[in-house]
XYZ file of C-alpha atoms in Angstrom:
255
model
C 0.211 -0.154 0.252
C 0.853 3.578 -1.190
C 1.948 6.556 2.026
C 3.556 10.085 2.031
C 5.731 10.993 5.536
C 7.334 13.499 5.718
C 10.472 14.988 7.295
C 9.416 16.265 10.197
C 6.807 13.127 11.464
C 8.889 11.081 13.374
C 7.436 6.528 13.182
C 5.881 4.902 16.070
C 7.873 4.056 19.078
C 11.502 6.694 17.935
C 12.150 9.702 18.947
C 9.827 12.225 20.448
C 8.868 15.655 18.954
C 6.294 17.627 16.945
C 4.570 15.056 14.120
C 3.560 16.956 11.561
C 0.037 15.394 9.660
C 0.115 13.479 6.262
C -3.750 14.286 6.250
C -4.288 17.808 7.384
C -0.162 18.928 7.577
C -0.998 20.059 11.073
C 1.947 19.225 13.458
C 0.929 18.095 17.095
C 2.935 16.310 19.715
C 2.425 12.748 19.534
C 4.182 10.887 23.053
C 6.013 7.414 21.437
C 5.420 4.143 22.265
C 7.937 1.248 21.835
C 5.333 -1.874 22.498
C 7.124 -5.004 24.599
C 6.702 -8.119 24.435
C 3.247 -9.737 26.576
C 4.502 -11.474 29.635
C 0.187 -13.598 30.112
C -1.051 -15.701 27.362
C -3.043 -13.858 24.807
C -6.635 -13.827 24.186
C -8.227 -16.594 21.868
C -8.837 -13.230 19.566
C -5.030 -12.746 19.722
C -6.033 -9.680 22.372
C -2.179 -9.514 23.798
C -1.468 -10.778 27.765
C -0.766 -7.878 30.740
C 1.088 -5.488 30.351
C 0.981 -4.456 26.195
C -2.991 -5.678 27.045
C -3.230 -2.054 28.941
C -1.463 -0.390 26.797
C -4.231 0.555 24.046
C -4.811 3.584 24.738
C -1.142 4.282 23.404
C -1.583 2.349 19.736
C -2.968 4.896 18.089
C -2.023 8.528 17.186
C -4.950 10.556 16.442
C -4.423 14.954 14.549
C -5.835 17.145 17.438
C -6.925 18.820 14.024
C -8.956 17.255 11.174
C -8.596 13.713 13.889
C -6.995 11.746 11.772
C -5.678 8.099 13.439
C -3.319 5.603 12.871
C 0.430 4.134 14.268
C 2.049 6.835 12.516
C -0.148 9.921 11.382
C 3.094 10.687 9.599
C 2.360 8.569 6.884
C -1.537 8.298 5.129
C -2.332 6.421 2.179
C -2.696 9.240 -0.698
C -6.414 8.344 -0.237
C -6.786 9.053 2.928
C -6.947 12.621 2.808
C -10.847 11.871 0.782
C -11.959 9.815 3.811
C -10.624 11.576 6.523
C -13.082 14.982 4.727
C -15.827 13.034 3.891
C -19.022 12.912 5.850
C -18.826 8.504 7.455
C -15.909 9.856 8.818
C -16.804 13.373 10.839
C -19.177 12.119 12.274
C -17.769 8.540 13.577
C -15.374 10.583 15.285
C -18.333 13.516 16.757
C -19.817 9.938 17.934
C -20.022 10.598 21.926
C -22.781 7.449 22.749
C -18.848 5.716 21.667
C -15.730 5.990 24.196
C -12.667 8.656 22.396
C -11.028 5.282 22.681
C -12.642 2.903 20.499
C -13.986 6.721 18.319
C -9.928 6.761 17.283
C -10.007 2.632 16.378
C -12.733 3.313 14.388
C -11.640 6.359 13.161
C -8.491 4.568 12.018
C -10.565 1.660 10.902
C -12.566 3.931 8.401
C -9.755 4.509 7.049
C -8.446 0.948 6.415
C -11.819 -0.077 5.641
C -11.527 2.726 2.493
C -8.591 3.226 1.544
C -8.734 -0.895 0.761
C -7.699 -2.050 3.213
C -10.336 -4.459 4.603
C -8.098 -7.298 6.653
C -6.670 -4.102 8.468
C -9.587 -2.812 9.154
C -11.404 -5.782 10.530
C -7.951 -5.579 13.699
C -8.633 -2.019 14.319
C -12.226 -2.838 14.472
C -11.870 -5.478 16.310
C -9.836 -3.463 18.785
C -12.518 -1.110 19.663
C -14.575 -4.085 20.425
C -11.645 -4.910 23.411
C -11.646 -1.302 24.380
C -16.381 -2.056 24.834
C -15.172 -5.042 25.944
C -12.925 -2.834 29.401
C -15.568 -0.823 28.991
C -18.764 -2.472 29.813
C -20.132 -2.302 26.618
C -21.399 -5.459 25.299
C -23.842 -3.783 22.699
C -20.905 -1.945 21.832
C -18.456 -5.089 22.052
C -20.270 -7.512 20.199
C -21.621 -5.396 17.175
C -17.723 -4.185 16.421
C -16.605 -7.825 16.316
C -20.088 -8.862 14.050
C -18.278 -4.942 11.997
C -15.153 -6.691 12.060
C -16.084 -10.210 10.668
C -17.813 -8.320 7.791
C -15.152 -6.745 7.293
C -12.692 -10.568 6.728
C -15.316 -12.320 4.644
C -14.499 -9.273 2.746
C -11.362 -9.508 1.958
C -9.273 -11.654 0.346
C -9.321 -15.009 1.900
C -8.621 -16.035 5.429
C -6.105 -18.126 6.687
C -6.603 -20.615 9.293
C -5.299 -18.500 12.443
C -7.978 -15.524 10.569
C -10.367 -17.758 10.303
C -10.073 -18.629 14.386
C -10.104 -15.373 15.364
C -13.623 -15.046 12.700
C -14.457 -17.846 14.820
C -14.604 -16.130 18.490
C -15.655 -12.183 17.094
C -18.795 -14.765 16.269
C -19.064 -16.621 19.601
C -18.148 -12.961 22.066
C -20.663 -12.202 19.829
C -23.887 -14.579 20.292
C -24.317 -15.423 16.449
C -23.237 -19.308 17.609
C -24.671 -21.217 13.970
C -22.517 -19.150 12.201
C -19.754 -20.090 14.212
C -21.758 -22.995 14.813
C -20.989 -23.799 11.393
C -17.581 -21.556 10.754
C -15.433 -23.741 13.779
C -16.683 -26.658 11.806
C -15.609 -26.579 8.250
C -12.593 -24.952 9.651
C -11.561 -27.951 11.905
C -12.141 -30.909 9.186
C -10.271 -28.541 7.221
C -7.277 -30.495 8.068
C -5.324 -27.260 10.096
C -2.185 -27.155 11.928
C -2.648 -29.171 14.665
C -2.445 -26.057 16.711
C -5.323 -24.308 15.079
C -6.836 -27.284 15.658
C -6.418 -27.151 19.037
C -7.953 -23.224 19.269
C -10.865 -24.958 17.560
C -12.072 -28.007 19.376
C -11.892 -25.757 22.666
C -14.472 -23.393 20.579
C -16.163 -25.187 19.477
C -16.894 -26.716 23.097
C -17.564 -23.202 23.730
C -20.018 -22.661 21.118
C -22.091 -25.191 22.179
C -22.622 -24.014 26.153
C -23.106 -20.856 24.806
C -20.339 -18.893 26.509
C -19.081 -15.393 25.323
C -16.738 -14.917 27.761
C -12.852 -14.392 27.048
C -10.688 -17.517 26.782
C -6.996 -17.587 25.935
C -4.784 -19.418 24.492
C -3.283 -20.632 26.800
C -6.701 -22.824 27.558
C -6.342 -23.875 24.833
C -3.262 -25.669 24.818
C -1.635 -29.129 26.471
C -0.538 -29.068 30.061
C 3.387 -29.486 28.573
C 4.027 -26.292 27.526
C 6.754 -24.349 29.749
C 4.799 -21.121 29.409
C 1.369 -20.493 28.630
C 2.444 -17.466 26.159
C 4.546 -19.131 24.054
C 2.229 -21.513 22.047
C 0.883 -17.675 20.279
C 4.138 -17.213 19.064
C 3.845 -19.818 16.740
C -0.514 -20.567 15.849
C -0.717 -19.843 12.535
C 3.103 -22.749 11.801
C 4.153 -23.235 8.782
C 1.711 -19.795 7.345
C 4.379 -16.928 6.855
C 3.080 -14.359 8.228
C 1.650 -15.601 10.680
C 1.376 -16.170 15.171
C 1.516 -13.239 17.500
C 4.906 -11.583 16.570
C 3.408 -11.067 12.990
C 0.412 -9.118 14.466
C 2.146 -7.060 16.938
C 4.966 -5.857 13.486
C 1.641 -5.703 11.491
C -0.051 -3.406 13.866
C 3.200 -1.027 15.098
C 5.056 -1.244 12.114
C 3.394 0.363 9.700
C 0.681 2.111 8.575
C -1.972 3.310 5.888
């Protein structure tokens, strides 16, 4: 995906200083953020464990002038300015019934969707659902999980790891028939062993109509020496799979 950058901007995680928004040109101070590794196991949808889990407020920058949000607002897809100026984006960032942090993730998701990055838009929408979880807003969390599923399914074909996250989003949203059918189809596709273990747990949770949070560690056998080891190789055999790659996608580029 093409991007533009400003000489005054800084990449996420680098030194602090005035950042020039790639959309409107306005300057603002944006605190640097360098994500550290989680020490606890991630959830089944790959929401990271602590301490990274508690840093969501720092995952995105947001321009105070035009409200463009991204991991690095000094970079933007060439079509981002049009998306930010359009009425749907302006209405979204003004929607006071949504938690402010959720609006930031939804703003980023909207730009990603409008510029064709549907899977990345699904990720950002799921992050908004995590914010809703933390704010005890199950109605919004369910709505945004279903929105994330729609974006995942509208993009390129999903690999096994991505499909597990779709299943978990459907389960957490209480979309039982769709969740069960998707889990059954993935289980029948002979997925990698680690994926199969997670799908088996998802199938049990769906049968129990359990919408709660569960971790990857709960799907793995006791032989794993540390609960979070499995999170790095859920997608073994799939280039770009696993939690490390998810972190790299989230913090390593924007637009």
